[in-house]
Tab-separated table of C-alpha atoms and ligand atoms in Angstrom:
chain	number	residue	atom	x	y	z
B	25	MET	CA	44.379	43.217	-19.893
B	26	LYS	CA	41.853	43.022	-17.041
B	27	ALA	CA	41.273	46.259	-15.147
B	28	VAL	CA	38.835	47.716	-12.624
B	29	ILE	CA	37.000	50.481	-14.453
B	30	ALA	CA	34.583	53.292	-13.631
B	31	GLN	CA	32.890	54.583	-16.809
B	32	SER	CA	31.588	57.628	-14.925
B	33	TYR	CA	31.411	58.828	-11.312
B	34	VAL	CA	29.777	55.860	-9.548
B	35	PRO	CA	29.336	54.438	-6.036
B	36	VAL	CA	32.289	52.143	-5.273
B	37	ASP	CA	30.112	49.027	-5.359
B	38	GLN	CA	29.345	49.695	-9.042
B	39	LEU	CA	32.936	49.286	-10.220
B	40	VAL	CA	33.355	46.568	-12.856
B	41	VAL	CA	36.287	44.422	-13.946
B	42	THR	CA	36.615	44.424	-17.701
B	43	ASP	CA	39.102	44.195	-20.589
B	44	ALA	CA	41.086	47.331	-21.340
B	45	ALA	CA	43.862	48.236	-23.755
B	46	PRO	CA	47.256	47.704	-22.112
B	47	PRO	CA	49.146	50.967	-21.499
B	48	THR	CA	52.439	51.648	-23.292
B	49	PRO	CA	55.395	53.177	-21.433
B	50	GLY	CA	56.599	56.494	-22.859
B	51	PRO	CA	60.061	58.001	-22.360
B	52	GLY	CA	61.035	57.922	-18.685
B	53	GLN	CA	58.214	55.510	-17.830
B	54	VAL	CA	58.109	51.891	-16.674
B	55	LEU	CA	55.410	49.304	-17.433
B	56	VAL	CA	54.759	47.191	-14.317
B	57	ARG	CA	52.904	43.875	-14.218
B	58	VAL	CA	50.830	44.345	-11.068
B	59	GLU	CA	50.791	41.507	-8.526
B	60	ALA	CA	49.066	43.446	-5.740
B	61	ALA	CA	47.488	46.903	-5.331
B	62	GLY	CA	46.736	48.722	-2.077
B	63	LEU	CA	43.528	50.689	-1.434
B	64	ASN	CA	43.440	54.249	-0.100
B	65	PRO	CA	40.595	56.629	0.886
B	66	ILE	CA	41.516	58.951	-2.011
B	67	ASP	CA	40.559	56.181	-4.487
B	68	ALA	CA	36.952	56.257	-3.309
B	69	ILE	CA	36.881	60.062	-3.492
B	70	LEU	CA	38.036	59.910	-7.128
B	71	ILE	CA	35.702	57.006	-8.055
B	72	THR	CA	32.593	58.696	-6.662
B	73	GLY	CA	33.569	62.204	-7.750
B	74	ARG	CA	32.890	63.503	-4.245
B	75	LEU	CA	35.446	66.286	-4.833
B	76	ARG	CA	35.121	66.439	-8.629
B	77	GLN	CA	35.290	70.263	-8.651
B	78	VAL	CA	38.855	70.223	-7.322
B	79	MET	CA	39.935	66.648	-8.196
B	80	PRO	CA	38.275	65.645	-11.491
B	81	VAL	CA	39.260	62.412	-13.270
B	82	GLU	CA	38.965	61.338	-16.906
B	83	HIS	CA	36.721	58.372	-17.734
B	84	PRO	CA	37.057	55.475	-18.190
B	85	PHE	CA	38.938	55.652	-14.874
B	86	VAL	CA	41.101	52.914	-13.362
B	87	PRO	CA	41.491	53.507	-9.594
B	88	GLY	CA	44.532	52.814	-7.423
B	89	MET	CA	47.895	54.505	-6.840
B	90	ASP	CA	49.807	51.805	-4.941
B	91	ALA	CA	51.237	48.645	-6.492
B	92	ALA	CA	53.845	45.962	-6.191
B	93	GLY	CA	54.806	43.754	-9.077
B	94	VAL	CA	57.428	43.051	-11.701
B	95	VAL	CA	58.796	45.307	-14.445
B	96	GLU	CA	57.376	44.232	-17.814
B	97	ALA	CA	59.039	46.824	-20.074
B	98	VAL	CA	60.825	50.161	-19.839
B	99	GLY	CA	60.435	53.294	-21.940
B	100	ALA	CA	63.229	55.246	-23.625
B	101	GLY	CA	65.874	56.591	-21.277
B	102	VAL	CA	65.107	54.288	-18.343
B	103	THR	CA	68.314	52.686	-17.052
B	104	ARG	CA	67.508	52.090	-13.368
B	105	PHE	CA	65.078	49.235	-14.102
B	106	ALA	CA	64.944	46.238	-16.440
B	107	PRO	CA	62.253	43.669	-17.265
B	108	GLY	CA	61.945	41.137	-14.435
B	109	ASP	CA	62.870	43.556	-11.615
B	110	LYS	CA	60.600	43.314	-8.558
B	111	VAL	CA	59.283	46.759	-7.608
B	112	VAL	CA	57.070	48.813	-5.296
B	113	ALA	CA	55.289	51.656	-7.061
B	114	PHE	CA	53.329	54.849	-6.450
B	115	THR	CA	51.700	55.759	-9.762
B	116	HIS	CA	50.224	59.097	-8.654
B	117	ASP	CA	48.859	60.618	-11.893
B	118	THR	CA	49.968	58.079	-14.528
B	119	THR	CA	47.610	55.073	-14.667
B	120	GLY	CA	45.592	53.186	-12.050
B	121	THR	CA	46.998	50.147	-10.271
B	122	LEU	CA	43.848	47.995	-10.070
B	123	ALA	CA	44.793	46.422	-13.390
B	124	GLU	CA	47.100	43.747	-14.700
B	125	LEU	CA	49.487	46.400	-16.057
B	126	THR	CA	50.219	49.949	-14.923
B	127	ILE	CA	52.576	52.770	-15.881
B	128	VAL	CA	54.922	54.360	-13.351
B	129	ALA	CA	57.280	57.309	-13.826
B	130	ASP	CA	60.947	56.427	-13.332
B	131	GLY	CA	61.499	58.493	-10.198
B	132	PRO	CA	61.331	58.303	-6.405
B	133	GLY	CA	57.858	56.702	-6.587
B	134	LEU	CA	59.315	53.530	-8.140
B	135	VAL	CA	61.796	51.483	-6.104
B	136	HIS	CA	63.290	48.000	-6.173
B	137	ARG	CA	61.610	45.420	-3.938
B	138	PRO	CA	63.884	43.072	-1.975
B	139	GLU	CA	63.150	39.315	-2.109
B	140	SER	CA	61.952	39.401	1.512
B	141	VAL	CA	59.151	41.906	0.761
B	142	ASP	CA	56.274	40.050	-0.889
B	143	ALA	CA	53.909	41.791	-3.299
B	144	VAL	CA	50.983	42.171	-0.867
B	145	THR	CA	53.288	43.726	1.736
B	146	GLY	CA	54.889	46.042	-0.817
B	147	ALA	CA	51.537	47.196	-2.205
B	148	ALA	CA	50.397	48.176	1.297
B	149	LEU	CA	53.195	50.686	1.686
B	150	PRO	CA	53.382	53.663	-0.721
B	151	VAL	CA	50.650	56.271	-0.042
B	152	SER	CA	50.132	55.468	3.648
B	153	GLY	CA	53.807	54.940	4.431
B	154	MET	CA	55.039	58.019	2.578
B	155	THR	CA	52.336	60.189	4.167
B	156	ALA	CA	53.182	58.811	7.618
B	157	ALA	CA	56.865	59.602	7.081
B	158	ALA	CA	55.999	63.137	5.951
B	159	LEU	CA	53.667	63.673	8.923
B	160	LEU	CA	56.348	62.547	11.352
B	161	GLU	CA	58.882	64.910	9.806
B	162	ALA	CA	56.432	67.840	9.899
B	163	SER	CA	55.613	67.105	13.537
B	164	GLY	CA	59.198	67.777	14.664
B	165	LEU	CA	58.845	64.940	17.182
B	166	THR	CA	62.016	63.794	18.920
B	167	ALA	CA	62.742	61.382	21.775
B	168	GLY	CA	60.724	62.098	24.907
B	169	ARG	CA	58.153	64.316	23.141
B	170	SER	CA	54.478	63.434	23.344
B	171	VAL	CA	51.960	62.995	20.531
B	172	LEU	CA	48.251	62.223	20.304
B	173	ILE	CA	47.504	60.361	17.051
B	174	VAL	CA	43.793	60.476	16.139
B	175	GLY	CA	42.856	57.728	13.662
B	176	ALA	CA	45.827	55.534	14.592
B	177	THR	CA	44.478	52.157	13.427
B	178	GLY	CA	44.159	52.815	9.672
B	179	GLY	CA	46.606	52.854	6.798
B	180	ILE	CA	48.638	55.910	7.794
B	181	GLY	CA	48.162	55.497	11.532
B	182	SER	CA	49.510	51.944	11.672
B	183	TYR	CA	52.808	53.163	10.173
B	184	LEU	CA	52.869	56.459	12.047
B	185	VAL	CA	52.530	54.866	15.497
B	186	GLN	CA	55.580	52.720	14.711
B	187	LEU	CA	57.639	55.575	13.228
B	188	ALA	CA	56.818	57.984	16.077
B	189	SER	CA	57.450	55.477	18.864
B	190	GLY	CA	60.588	54.316	17.014
B	191	ALA	CA	61.802	57.927	17.149
B	192	GLY	CA	61.366	57.786	20.922
B	193	ALA	CA	58.150	59.805	21.136
B	194	GLU	CA	55.479	58.915	23.711
B	195	VAL	CA	52.450	57.990	21.631
B	196	ILE	CA	48.809	58.229	22.666
B	197	ALA	CA	46.808	56.400	19.980
B	198	THR	CA	43.038	56.289	19.432
B	199	ALA	CA	41.349	52.998	18.506
B	200	GLN	CA	38.111	51.052	18.538
B	201	PRO	CA	37.993	48.602	21.503
B	202	SER	CA	38.902	45.692	19.193
B	203	ALA	CA	42.010	47.536	17.937
B	204	LEU	CA	43.453	48.757	21.265
B	205	ASP	CA	45.962	45.879	21.351
B	206	HIS	CA	46.929	46.579	17.726
B	207	VAL	CA	48.183	50.105	18.521
B	208	ARG	CA	49.885	48.941	21.726
B	209	LYS	CA	51.781	46.281	19.789
B	210	LEU	CA	52.854	48.939	17.270
B	211	GLY	CA	54.442	50.917	20.109
B	212	ALA	CA	51.764	53.213	21.550
B	213	ALA	CA	52.378	53.974	25.224
B	214	HIS	CA	48.667	54.713	25.703
B	215	ALA	CA	45.692	53.375	23.731
B	216	VAL	CA	42.434	55.349	23.998
B	217	ASP	CA	39.070	53.809	23.134
B	218	TYR	CA	37.625	56.810	21.308
B	219	THR	CA	34.142	55.248	21.322
B	220	SER	CA	33.862	55.673	25.094
B	221	VAL	CA	36.580	58.197	26.074
B	222	ASP	CA	37.209	61.678	24.673
B	223	PRO	CA	40.817	61.490	23.335
B	224	VAL	CA	41.454	65.186	24.048
B	225	ALA	CA	40.351	64.816	27.672
B	226	GLU	CA	42.448	61.652	28.033
B	227	ALA	CA	45.518	63.380	26.555
B	228	ARG	CA	44.998	66.269	29.007
B	229	ARG	CA	44.664	63.794	31.896
B	230	LEU	CA	47.978	62.167	30.927
B	231	TYR	CA	49.723	65.454	30.027
B	232	PRO	CA	48.026	68.265	32.007
B	233	ASP	CA	50.033	70.953	30.181
B	234	GLY	CA	49.088	69.450	26.817
B	235	VAL	CA	50.923	67.174	24.399
B	236	ASP	CA	53.683	68.508	22.167
B	237	VAL	CA	51.892	67.454	18.983
B	238	VAL	CA	48.507	66.232	17.791
B	239	ILE	CA	48.467	64.384	14.469
B	240	ASP	CA	44.845	64.194	13.334
B	241	LEU	CA	44.035	61.696	10.544
B	242	VAL	CA	40.255	61.918	10.962
B	243	ASN	CA	39.043	65.507	11.363
B	244	GLY	CA	39.563	68.090	8.637
B	245	GLY	CA	38.953	71.827	8.404
B	246	PRO	CA	37.301	73.562	11.345
B	247	ALA	CA	36.529	70.196	13.047
B	248	VAL	CA	40.219	69.736	13.707
B	249	GLU	CA	40.181	72.715	16.113
B	250	SER	CA	38.645	70.481	18.775
B	251	THR	CA	41.656	68.142	18.788
B	252	ALA	CA	44.008	71.157	18.818
B	253	ALA	CA	42.784	71.659	22.395
B	254	ALA	CA	45.056	68.758	23.443
B	255	VAL	CA	48.218	70.608	22.300
B	256	ARG	CA	50.414	72.559	24.735
B	257	PRO	CA	51.105	76.235	24.002
B	258	GLY	CA	53.820	76.406	21.347
B	259	GLY	CA	53.046	72.910	20.022
B	260	ARG	CA	51.881	71.678	16.624
B	261	LEU	CA	48.672	70.385	15.094
B	262	VAL	CA	49.489	68.256	12.032
B	263	SER	CA	46.914	66.853	9.613
B	264	SER	CA	46.794	64.894	6.358
B	265	ILE	CA	43.302	66.222	5.647
B	266	GLY	CA	43.392	69.977	6.198
B	267	VAL	CA	43.912	72.623	8.860
B	268	PRO	CA	42.654	76.187	9.312
B	269	ASP	CA	45.190	78.882	8.361
B	270	SER	CA	45.481	79.789	12.022
B	271	LEU	CA	44.104	78.695	15.373
B	272	ASP	CA	42.772	80.819	18.217
B	273	ARG	CA	45.526	79.505	20.476
B	274	ASP	CA	49.330	79.373	20.398
B	275	VAL	CA	49.433	76.177	18.303
B	276	THR	CA	50.947	75.943	14.806
B	277	PRO	CA	48.715	74.182	12.224
B	278	VAL	CA	50.563	72.134	9.574
B	279	HIS	CA	49.037	70.341	6.576
B	280	VAL	CA	51.021	67.499	4.996
B	281	GLY	CA	50.225	65.410	1.922
B	282	VAL	CA	51.665	62.318	0.285
B	283	GLU	CA	53.639	64.570	-2.076
B	284	ASN	CA	55.783	65.575	0.919
B	285	GLY	CA	56.874	61.965	1.398
B	286	ILE	CA	57.508	60.593	-2.090
B	287	GLY	CA	61.254	60.669	-1.581
B	288	ARG	CA	60.868	58.347	1.432
B	289	LEU	CA	59.597	55.227	-0.377
B	290	GLU	CA	62.985	53.534	-0.761
B	291	GLU	CA	63.807	54.086	2.924
B	292	LEU	CA	60.403	52.685	3.947
B	293	VAL	CA	60.823	49.552	1.828
B	294	GLY	CA	64.245	49.129	3.445
B	295	LYS	CA	62.742	49.413	6.928
B	296	VAL	CA	60.186	46.733	6.049
B	297	ALA	CA	62.910	44.459	4.677
B	298	SER	CA	64.986	44.890	7.846
B	299	GLY	CA	62.010	44.255	10.137
B	300	GLU	CA	62.102	47.794	11.549
B	301	LEU	CA	58.628	48.547	10.149
B	302	THR	CA	55.741	46.083	10.243
B	303	VAL	CA	53.068	46.069	7.543
B	304	HIS	CA	49.631	45.041	8.759
B	305	VAL	CA	47.238	43.886	6.026
B	306	SER	CA	43.787	43.186	7.424
B	307	GLY	CA	42.414	41.653	4.260
B	308	THR	CA	43.114	40.764	0.636
B	309	TYR	CA	40.599	40.462	-2.197
B	310	PRO	CA	41.077	39.184	-5.761
B	311	LEU	CA	40.765	41.775	-8.564
B	312	ALA	CA	37.340	40.383	-9.454
B	313	ASP	CA	36.063	41.430	-5.992
B	314	ALA	CA	37.453	44.982	-6.072
B	315	ALA	CA	33.992	46.576	-5.824
B	316	GLN	CA	33.294	44.555	-2.669
B	317	ALA	CA	36.734	45.452	-1.296
B	318	TYR	CA	36.051	49.181	-1.679
B	319	ALA	CA	32.552	48.776	-0.243
B	320	ASP	CA	33.984	47.029	2.841
B	321	PHE	CA	36.904	49.498	3.105
B	322	THR	CA	34.668	52.573	3.040
B	323	GLY	CA	31.533	51.094	4.561
B	324	GLY	CA	32.225	50.881	8.264
B	325	LYS	CA	33.863	47.449	8.484
B	326	HIS	CA	36.749	49.121	10.344
B	327	PRO	CA	39.701	47.360	8.725
B	328	VAL	CA	42.894	47.672	10.747
B	329	GLY	CA	45.984	48.627	8.713
B	330	LYS	CA	45.664	48.119	4.949
B	331	VAL	CA	43.388	46.369	2.455
B	332	VAL	CA	45.096	44.931	-0.640
B	333	ILE	CA	43.865	43.596	-3.988
B	334	THR	CA	45.711	40.625	-5.474
B	335	VAL	CA	45.980	40.615	-9.268
X	1	LIG	N1	46.648	64.704	1.657
X	1	LIG	C1	47.145	63.529	1.288
X	1	LIG	O1	48.031	63.421	0.429
X	1	LIG	C2	46.640	62.293	1.980
X	1	LIG	C3	47.334	61.090	1.841
X	1	LIG	C4	46.858	59.950	2.486
X	1	LIG	C5	45.677	60.058	3.241
X	1	LIG	N2	45.037	61.236	3.340
X	1	LIG	C6	43.819	61.336	4.165
X	1	LIG	O2	44.181	61.030	5.508
X	1	LIG	C7	43.093	60.361	6.155
X	1	LIG	C8	43.596	59.059	6.796
X	1	LIG	O3	44.054	58.207	5.765
X	1	LIG	P1	44.226	56.640	6.027
X	1	LIG	O4	44.739	56.045	4.775
X	1	LIG	O5	44.951	56.406	7.274
X	1	LIG	O6	42.678	56.232	6.211
X	1	LIG	P2	42.081	54.866	6.820
X	1	LIG	O7	42.951	53.719	6.476
X	1	LIG	O8	40.645	54.839	6.420
X	1	LIG	O9	42.201	55.098	8.380
X	1	LIG	C9	41.439	56.054	9.086
X	1	LIG	C10	41.262	55.501	10.477
X	1	LIG	O10	40.556	56.453	11.301
X	1	LIG	C11	39.762	55.713	12.228
X	1	LIG	N3	38.657	56.549	12.686
X	1	LIG	C12	37.487	56.828	12.055
X	1	LIG	N4	36.747	57.679	12.791
X	1	LIG	C13	37.466	57.950	13.904
X	1	LIG	C14	37.254	58.782	15.031
X	1	LIG	N5	36.150	59.514	15.178
X	1	LIG	N6	38.232	58.830	15.967
X	1	LIG	C15	39.358	58.101	15.867
X	1	LIG	N7	39.617	57.300	14.811
X	1	LIG	C16	38.683	57.223	13.838
X	1	LIG	C17	39.301	54.508	11.442
X	1	LIG	O11	39.219	53.394	12.293
X	1	LIG	P3	37.852	52.831	12.908
X	1	LIG	O12	36.703	53.490	12.183
X	1	LIG	O13	37.917	51.373	12.732
X	1	LIG	O14	37.969	53.206	14.321
X	1	LIG	C18	40.440	54.241	10.472
X	1	LIG	O15	41.253	53.183	10.904
X	1	LIG	C19	42.008	60.162	5.079
X	1	LIG	O16	41.068	61.192	5.192
X	1	LIG	C20	42.773	60.302	3.781
X	1	LIG	O17	41.949	60.745	2.717
X	1	LIG	C21	45.492	62.364	2.744
């Protein structure tokens, strides 16, 4: 089978597409013929080895965790799926999805895909959608509450703005000037051009006592303390990147990862099928151009929503 392969830690533009041995599904596993695979920032971290001390990978390494396709074969004990089923998959730590075939565990990360959800749309959903759902839950947001979402135009943000505004929250969303309309259409009550306006100051102008929640998808570690300044006393600072153990103000820091949202994939696919959740794919690339896709995704081209590889 064809697969995108890194033989060692390399810059993303040095990925190659080559022949690889097809994987075989073991007990409790499903072999999926990939039709589309979504890109995520974690892929580039694993490809380059930027965090190899804490997140090492074995080489040759096939990147990608998100896929949509069709079941090719099932391993022993799998009864929920059969060859020919259309699926959406989060492979996590089985095999990479930028390949013609991938292995997925039979669990909450593998769900049936309705006819109305095409492969590109399905592949854009797992990591970003599940993380967005987990962030929303951790935020405690309910109708009438306010939230500043920093980094609202990317993979997670484009789902989170919809989920938060759908829950009745008043959303302030950051965006580049060209993406201000994007976040408004997704349901943001206020769109802030972060290239010319300080989002914290704007949130404080709109909510002088502070917003109930800040969800920061851009700043990790100590840098996130600056956005915590937009939160009212007693509120929450939620991040998918990392938070300090405590803050020097009465704000609760919460860190949420994709693992907190794996059980939400089926519900998310259902929301897409019903039209409740919109998937925005800014660009698709064929498998042969995966290196270029990652270079564009990570290299300041500012894609809005998701980037997807077609296989
Ligand atoms: N812990 C986990 O399990 C987990 C899971 C998923 C993601 N993550 C992490 O969460 C973060 C967000 O993920 P993602 O998939 O949404 O990434 P993404 O698709 O790259 O989106 C990030 C967005 O932030 C915007 N941005 C960049 N600099 C900004 C700034 N200074 N102010 C406001 N917005 C800015 C970017 O838009 P422009 O540059 O065009 O403005 C981009 O749209 C990443 O760091 C990712 O690694 C963690």
